[in-house]
XYZ file of C-alpha atoms in Angstrom:
440
model
C 101.570 82.954 93.008
C 102.446 84.491 89.538
C 105.157 86.985 91.458
C 106.584 83.503 92.737
C 106.671 82.083 89.476
C 108.723 84.505 88.022
C 111.445 84.458 91.063
C 111.541 80.833 90.341
C 111.909 81.388 86.517
C 114.928 84.167 87.234
C 116.568 81.933 89.448
C 116.040 79.073 87.184
C 117.552 80.998 84.516
C 120.509 82.460 86.794
C 121.632 79.613 88.631
C 121.671 77.445 84.877
C 123.932 80.022 83.306
C 126.277 79.816 86.264
C 126.620 76.356 86.473
C 126.470 75.764 82.560
C 129.830 77.586 82.982
C 131.304 76.046 85.753
C 130.489 72.442 84.512
C 131.593 73.438 81.123
C 128.044 72.233 79.656
C 128.622 73.934 76.254
C 126.480 71.770 74.279
C 122.879 72.092 73.533
C 122.011 68.320 75.871
C 124.521 69.873 78.591
C 123.215 72.937 78.848
C 119.333 71.766 78.502
C 120.107 69.473 81.461
C 121.984 71.635 83.895
C 119.020 73.914 83.321
C 116.534 71.053 83.872
C 118.231 70.387 87.369
C 117.792 74.110 88.247
C 114.521 74.308 86.941
C 113.822 71.187 89.630
C 115.674 72.934 92.369
C 113.730 76.480 92.181
C 110.156 75.445 91.408
C 109.949 72.015 93.468
C 111.568 73.599 96.152
C 111.183 77.209 96.067
C 107.654 77.255 94.496
C 106.440 74.523 96.486
C 107.991 76.214 100.057
C 106.359 79.759 98.723
C 103.072 77.419 98.486
C 103.175 75.942 101.775
C 104.334 79.216 103.776
C 101.555 81.225 101.658
C 99.345 78.476 102.821
C 100.143 78.475 106.706
C 100.098 82.556 106.764
C 96.041 82.155 105.940
C 95.526 79.326 108.811
C 98.107 81.012 111.286
C 98.221 84.587 112.320
C 102.560 85.235 112.945
C 101.791 88.389 115.510
C 99.203 86.095 117.299
C 99.466 82.994 116.857
C 103.311 82.682 116.729
C 104.153 78.860 118.379
C 101.762 77.385 116.193
C 102.964 79.282 112.882
C 106.899 78.259 113.659
C 105.723 74.544 114.916
C 103.503 74.352 111.683
C 105.977 76.082 109.587
C 109.391 73.906 110.726
C 107.406 70.144 110.663
C 105.836 71.015 106.990
C 109.345 72.869 106.084
C 111.431 69.686 107.049
C 108.905 67.462 105.568
C 108.560 68.686 102.487
C 111.877 69.729 101.982
C 113.256 66.189 102.933
C 110.318 64.213 100.375
C 111.277 66.998 97.370
C 115.145 66.508 97.665
C 114.833 62.946 97.629
C 112.571 63.315 94.448
C 114.439 65.323 92.552
C 118.175 63.157 93.544
C 115.846 60.307 92.308
C 114.682 61.858 88.968
C 118.285 63.611 88.442
C 120.541 60.128 90.003
C 118.436 57.383 88.888
C 116.393 58.536 86.079
C 118.485 60.133 84.401
C 122.493 59.046 85.263
C 120.868 55.543 85.741
C 122.341 54.783 89.189
C 121.441 51.606 91.105
C 118.523 52.131 93.397
C 120.004 49.712 95.446
C 122.550 52.255 96.186
C 120.397 55.832 96.083
C 121.209 56.253 100.246
C 124.617 54.804 100.663
C 128.255 56.747 99.969
C 128.126 60.356 98.347
C 125.234 60.153 97.220
C 123.611 59.724 100.937
C 125.641 62.967 101.448
C 124.303 65.028 98.596
C 120.925 63.983 100.044
C 122.035 65.445 103.195
C 123.755 68.304 101.697
C 121.148 69.532 99.540
C 118.538 69.039 102.865
C 119.840 71.408 104.991
C 121.141 74.107 102.486
C 117.733 74.145 100.938
C 116.038 74.279 105.356
C 118.624 77.052 105.359
C 116.807 78.959 102.345
C 113.526 78.286 103.878
C 114.086 78.813 106.867
C 115.296 82.209 105.500
C 112.396 83.160 103.471
C 109.617 81.967 106.468
C 111.736 84.797 108.899
C 111.402 87.122 106.048
C 107.806 86.321 106.254
C 107.690 86.504 109.969
C 109.188 89.833 109.532
C 106.393 91.153 106.666
C 103.615 90.090 108.646
C 104.973 91.572 112.036
C 105.396 95.244 110.445
C 102.022 94.443 108.795
C 100.722 93.854 113.039
C 102.799 96.805 114.083
C 101.446 98.977 111.410
C 97.616 97.883 112.192
C 99.004 98.892 115.681
C 100.323 102.209 114.382
C 97.428 102.950 112.896
C 95.084 102.443 116.247
C 96.747 104.242 117.833
C 96.442 107.037 114.857
C 92.284 105.974 115.393
C 92.850 106.886 118.965
C 94.583 110.021 118.816
C 92.351 111.134 116.259
C 89.181 110.274 117.907
C 90.728 112.318 120.501
C 91.446 115.453 118.305
C 88.349 115.512 116.537
C 86.452 115.093 120.135
C 88.480 118.402 121.100
C 87.998 120.359 117.933
C 84.058 119.275 118.014
C 84.285 121.494 121.477
C 86.520 123.990 120.295
C 83.940 124.726 117.280
C 80.948 124.176 119.206
C 81.535 125.974 122.561
C 82.215 128.843 120.225
C 83.481 132.030 121.883
C 82.228 134.516 119.813
C 78.681 132.708 119.566
C 78.452 132.728 123.069
C 80.075 136.078 123.574
C 76.822 137.462 121.249
C 74.176 135.478 122.875
C 75.287 136.823 126.154
C 75.121 140.304 124.310
C 71.229 139.475 122.825
C 70.301 138.547 125.973
C 71.765 141.233 127.804
C 70.054 143.859 125.822
C 67.179 141.656 125.797
C 66.923 141.681 129.537
C 66.017 145.973 129.235
C 63.811 145.868 126.432
C 61.890 142.407 126.727
C 62.277 140.651 129.486
C 59.806 137.932 128.402
C 61.683 137.376 125.883
C 65.037 137.511 127.557
C 63.372 134.244 129.906
C 62.873 132.688 126.350
C 66.022 132.739 125.154
C 67.717 132.217 128.206
C 66.248 129.043 128.587
C 66.493 128.446 124.570
C 70.214 128.889 124.976
C 70.477 126.579 128.317
C 68.874 123.910 126.374
C 71.568 124.400 123.358
C 73.922 123.859 126.064
C 73.173 121.449 127.909
C 72.268 119.680 124.764
C 75.946 119.851 123.578
C 77.409 118.375 127.018
C 75.165 115.281 126.891
C 75.810 114.358 123.670
C 79.360 115.332 122.633
C 81.677 112.037 123.433
C 78.153 109.824 121.754
C 79.146 108.335 118.475
C 75.919 108.917 116.815
C 72.225 109.867 117.603
C 68.840 109.556 116.658
C 68.498 111.820 113.484
C 65.346 113.066 115.184
C 66.506 113.887 118.069
C 69.656 115.993 116.227
C 66.592 117.263 114.142
C 64.743 118.721 117.165
C 67.661 120.236 118.512
C 68.731 121.908 115.147
C 65.228 123.673 115.365
C 65.617 124.730 119.252
C 68.921 125.992 118.176
C 67.592 128.246 114.889
C 65.057 129.697 117.132
C 67.963 130.990 119.676
C 69.641 132.344 116.363
C 66.510 133.799 115.127
C 65.945 135.391 118.017
C 68.968 137.381 117.819
C 69.014 137.756 114.111
C 65.185 137.886 113.753
C 63.861 138.344 110.331
C 67.396 138.165 108.771
C 67.445 134.540 109.598
C 64.711 131.961 107.493
C 65.035 128.239 107.847
C 62.985 125.264 107.279
C 63.765 122.198 108.683
C 62.164 118.888 108.871
C 59.130 117.338 112.049
C 59.363 114.232 110.227
C 61.660 111.491 109.016
C 61.977 108.840 106.565
C 63.053 106.131 108.748
C 62.966 106.196 113.059
C 66.644 104.442 113.079
C 68.326 106.730 110.770
C 71.450 108.294 112.456
C 73.656 111.541 112.368
C 76.994 112.249 114.071
C 76.152 114.334 116.733
C 75.998 118.462 116.948
C 76.696 118.033 112.985
C 74.069 120.341 112.185
C 75.322 123.027 115.046
C 78.247 122.766 113.507
C 76.785 123.758 110.050
C 74.391 125.818 110.954
C 76.661 127.785 113.301
C 79.295 127.672 110.200
C 75.932 129.273 107.877
C 75.804 132.339 110.238
C 79.535 132.897 110.792
C 80.835 133.147 106.881
C 77.377 134.579 105.198
C 76.174 138.172 105.508
C 72.612 138.415 107.692
C 70.620 140.925 107.266
C 66.697 141.630 106.654
C 67.400 143.009 103.190
C 68.925 139.438 102.515
C 68.099 137.170 104.912
C 70.415 134.058 105.568
C 68.273 130.847 104.148
C 68.378 127.736 105.365
C 67.049 124.322 104.442
C 67.494 120.970 105.719
C 66.110 117.728 103.660
C 67.194 114.148 103.475
C 67.619 113.069 100.047
C 68.827 109.707 98.479
C 70.256 108.275 101.694
C 71.975 111.841 102.615
C 70.779 114.651 104.933
C 71.309 117.767 102.733
C 72.548 121.336 104.592
C 72.034 124.210 102.749
C 71.729 127.687 102.799
C 72.262 130.978 100.739
C 75.588 132.269 99.564
C 76.216 135.713 100.741
C 79.690 135.815 102.043
C 81.351 138.150 104.677
C 83.966 140.494 103.023
C 85.963 141.208 106.263
C 85.522 137.273 107.269
C 88.949 136.183 105.558
C 89.837 132.840 104.157
C 87.679 130.234 105.553
C 89.976 126.937 107.874
C 87.536 124.596 107.028
C 87.844 123.414 110.218
C 84.116 122.552 110.785
C 84.175 120.754 107.717
C 87.220 118.556 108.195
C 86.153 117.553 111.647
C 82.714 116.957 110.449
C 84.469 114.834 107.808
C 87.251 112.939 110.517
C 84.505 111.816 112.977
C 82.225 110.635 109.846
C 85.679 108.904 108.435
C 86.105 107.386 111.847
C 83.049 105.314 111.965
C 81.776 104.375 108.225
C 82.785 104.204 104.459
C 80.688 107.032 104.018
C 81.481 110.340 102.709
C 80.471 113.904 103.804
C 79.497 115.314 99.957
C 80.335 119.475 99.856
C 78.881 121.597 96.786
C 79.009 125.147 96.616
C 78.007 126.864 93.027
C 78.182 130.360 94.797
C 74.472 130.468 94.632
C 73.976 128.237 97.647
C 76.289 126.124 99.800
C 74.951 122.501 100.440
C 76.783 119.754 102.755
C 75.309 116.366 103.091
C 75.730 114.211 105.888
C 75.178 109.903 105.143
C 72.002 108.985 106.942
C 73.276 105.861 109.217
C 71.882 103.056 110.425
C 75.583 101.395 111.688
C 79.036 101.233 111.647
C 82.138 99.953 111.456
C 83.908 98.752 114.266
C 86.374 100.771 114.676
C 86.558 101.767 118.108
C 89.083 100.967 119.930
C 90.294 101.384 124.151
C 93.467 102.725 124.281
C 93.980 100.546 127.463
C 94.189 97.645 125.058
C 96.722 98.670 122.456
C 99.182 99.922 124.824
C 98.991 96.594 127.250
C 101.450 94.545 128.777
C 100.647 92.032 125.955
C 101.938 94.313 123.325
C 104.779 95.154 125.264
C 105.919 91.624 125.873
C 105.383 90.688 122.037
C 107.194 92.910 120.962
C 110.004 91.701 123.301
C 109.279 88.001 122.005
C 109.718 89.386 118.210
C 113.520 90.706 119.271
C 114.002 86.969 120.225
C 112.856 85.239 117.549
C 114.851 87.800 115.050
C 118.123 86.535 117.001
C 116.658 82.798 117.010
C 116.123 82.995 112.700
C 119.240 84.242 112.593
C 121.112 81.341 114.497
C 119.056 79.120 112.409
C 120.237 80.457 108.952
C 123.852 80.394 110.513
C 123.911 77.071 110.898
C 121.944 75.956 107.897
C 124.802 77.719 106.015
C 127.152 76.941 107.913
C 127.372 73.336 108.658
C 127.023 72.142 105.121
C 130.403 73.456 104.464
C 132.000 72.042 107.343
C 130.965 68.706 106.237
C 132.043 69.536 102.741
C 135.149 70.384 104.311
C 135.554 67.665 106.631
C 135.161 65.352 103.707
C 137.382 66.843 100.909
C 140.253 66.686 103.696
C 139.770 64.606 105.864
C 137.014 61.236 104.846
C 138.727 59.586 107.238
C 137.311 60.874 110.999
C 133.953 62.781 110.577
C 134.553 65.493 113.055
C 131.624 67.565 111.370
C 129.183 65.654 113.743
C 130.474 67.521 116.849
C 129.422 70.784 115.616
C 126.477 69.223 114.534
C 125.365 68.147 117.234
C 126.611 70.610 120.018
C 125.198 73.828 117.988
C 122.479 71.934 117.251
C 121.684 71.326 121.154
C 122.510 75.182 121.388
C 119.456 75.432 118.432
C 116.962 73.495 120.273
C 116.972 75.546 123.845
C 117.125 78.511 121.846
C 113.656 78.187 120.527
C 112.792 76.561 123.835
C 113.780 79.981 125.321
C 111.651 81.781 122.276
C 108.571 79.628 123.378
C 108.950 80.265 126.942
C 109.874 76.909 127.855
C 112.234 75.998 130.612
C 112.812 71.311 130.361
C 113.204 72.034 133.893
C 111.204 74.570 135.027
C 107.998 73.787 131.845
C 106.317 76.845 129.799
C 105.327 79.986 131.109
C 107.473 79.412 134.193
C 108.864 83.075 134.908
C 105.362 84.652 134.120
C 104.269 81.927 136.566
C 106.808 82.858 139.237
C 106.155 86.175 138.575
C 102.372 85.939 139.293
C 103.170 83.844 143.007
C 106.005 86.104 143.400
C 103.155 88.944 143.525
C 100.221 86.587 144.869
C 102.663 86.528 148.070
C 103.497 89.873 148.389
C 99.948 91.454 148.531
C 99.133 88.668 150.535
C 102.239 89.975 152.721
C 100.462 93.124 152.600
């Protein structure tokens, strides 16, 4: 409202100055009358139609309820514009200029009403078209965002698999297994069993959105026991066996990613054992490890952490928190009971409805251009006709002819044919497809 009010105020000043100069009303009274008329047109017509437009946008969506929104806009705009113009002209001609009301719809006043109404409708149709394009662009942006969400989801899953099925970890595990087979066959058997459990769990959980916290903690314990077989006393861990709420959930395999990162980026030795603590605190699951960075590892790419943050970002507004004080490295994972509804099926995004909607937008753009041209050109034809050949009103021919064409254009946009009915093309296509199917 504030923005619309400022626009109308600017229009009042601009048109007030222009018509003050054109009509040479340089007295205070004359300029005041001109600015009053300018304000009435700007605020009553401009602001009024703007309020109606905004209200209709809240009732009907341009993208999903196009027909309803167009019809509501056409009817509301025509009715309001006619009433507003007549009200303004009543104030202007009857109350201020003292014209007799009996001649309010006769002669020049009638053409003055008609001229003002057509011009106002042309301007209103422009703003409705502008509103349509703004809302449609927002809808397209939303569709694009949905595409990005789908792409990001798939990308996150892909990065998850790359990080989780770390070839270095698998290679090292197989080396440990090879050495254990010769040294301690029973330990090798236990190691193989736990390794198979780890990768079975990875394969089972990789496509899930959330899993129970208890389940993920059990997996983390199994995974840490596997690491302990590999590094022996060089790795120490503390993982809770119970949770505060059985409904709490977590992004699957996020613990495996963080535990593997802890081992990957820190020195693991008996002299300086890697200590890992997992615990709940303030609605987060804290994964904390001691910091003793490897010198040869190079700068961390943070791919694993970005992967976890991306997956959380897709399903919740809660953020993953990371703290590093050079003594301990702590990652806080939000504990969730529900997620945002951000799952989109790519088939629903790229279906035929979307394609048809894009085609309809192009038709609507052409219709609005045609309508705006009609509302701008016709008043000038009326003016030229009445100014230079008032004895013969030939302007009715373009009004009627162009108007019929405009009406048929509008019906075409809404996929309606006077002789064949609504959606006849779609019905015919379905009929032909059915016949073709029966023929086969």
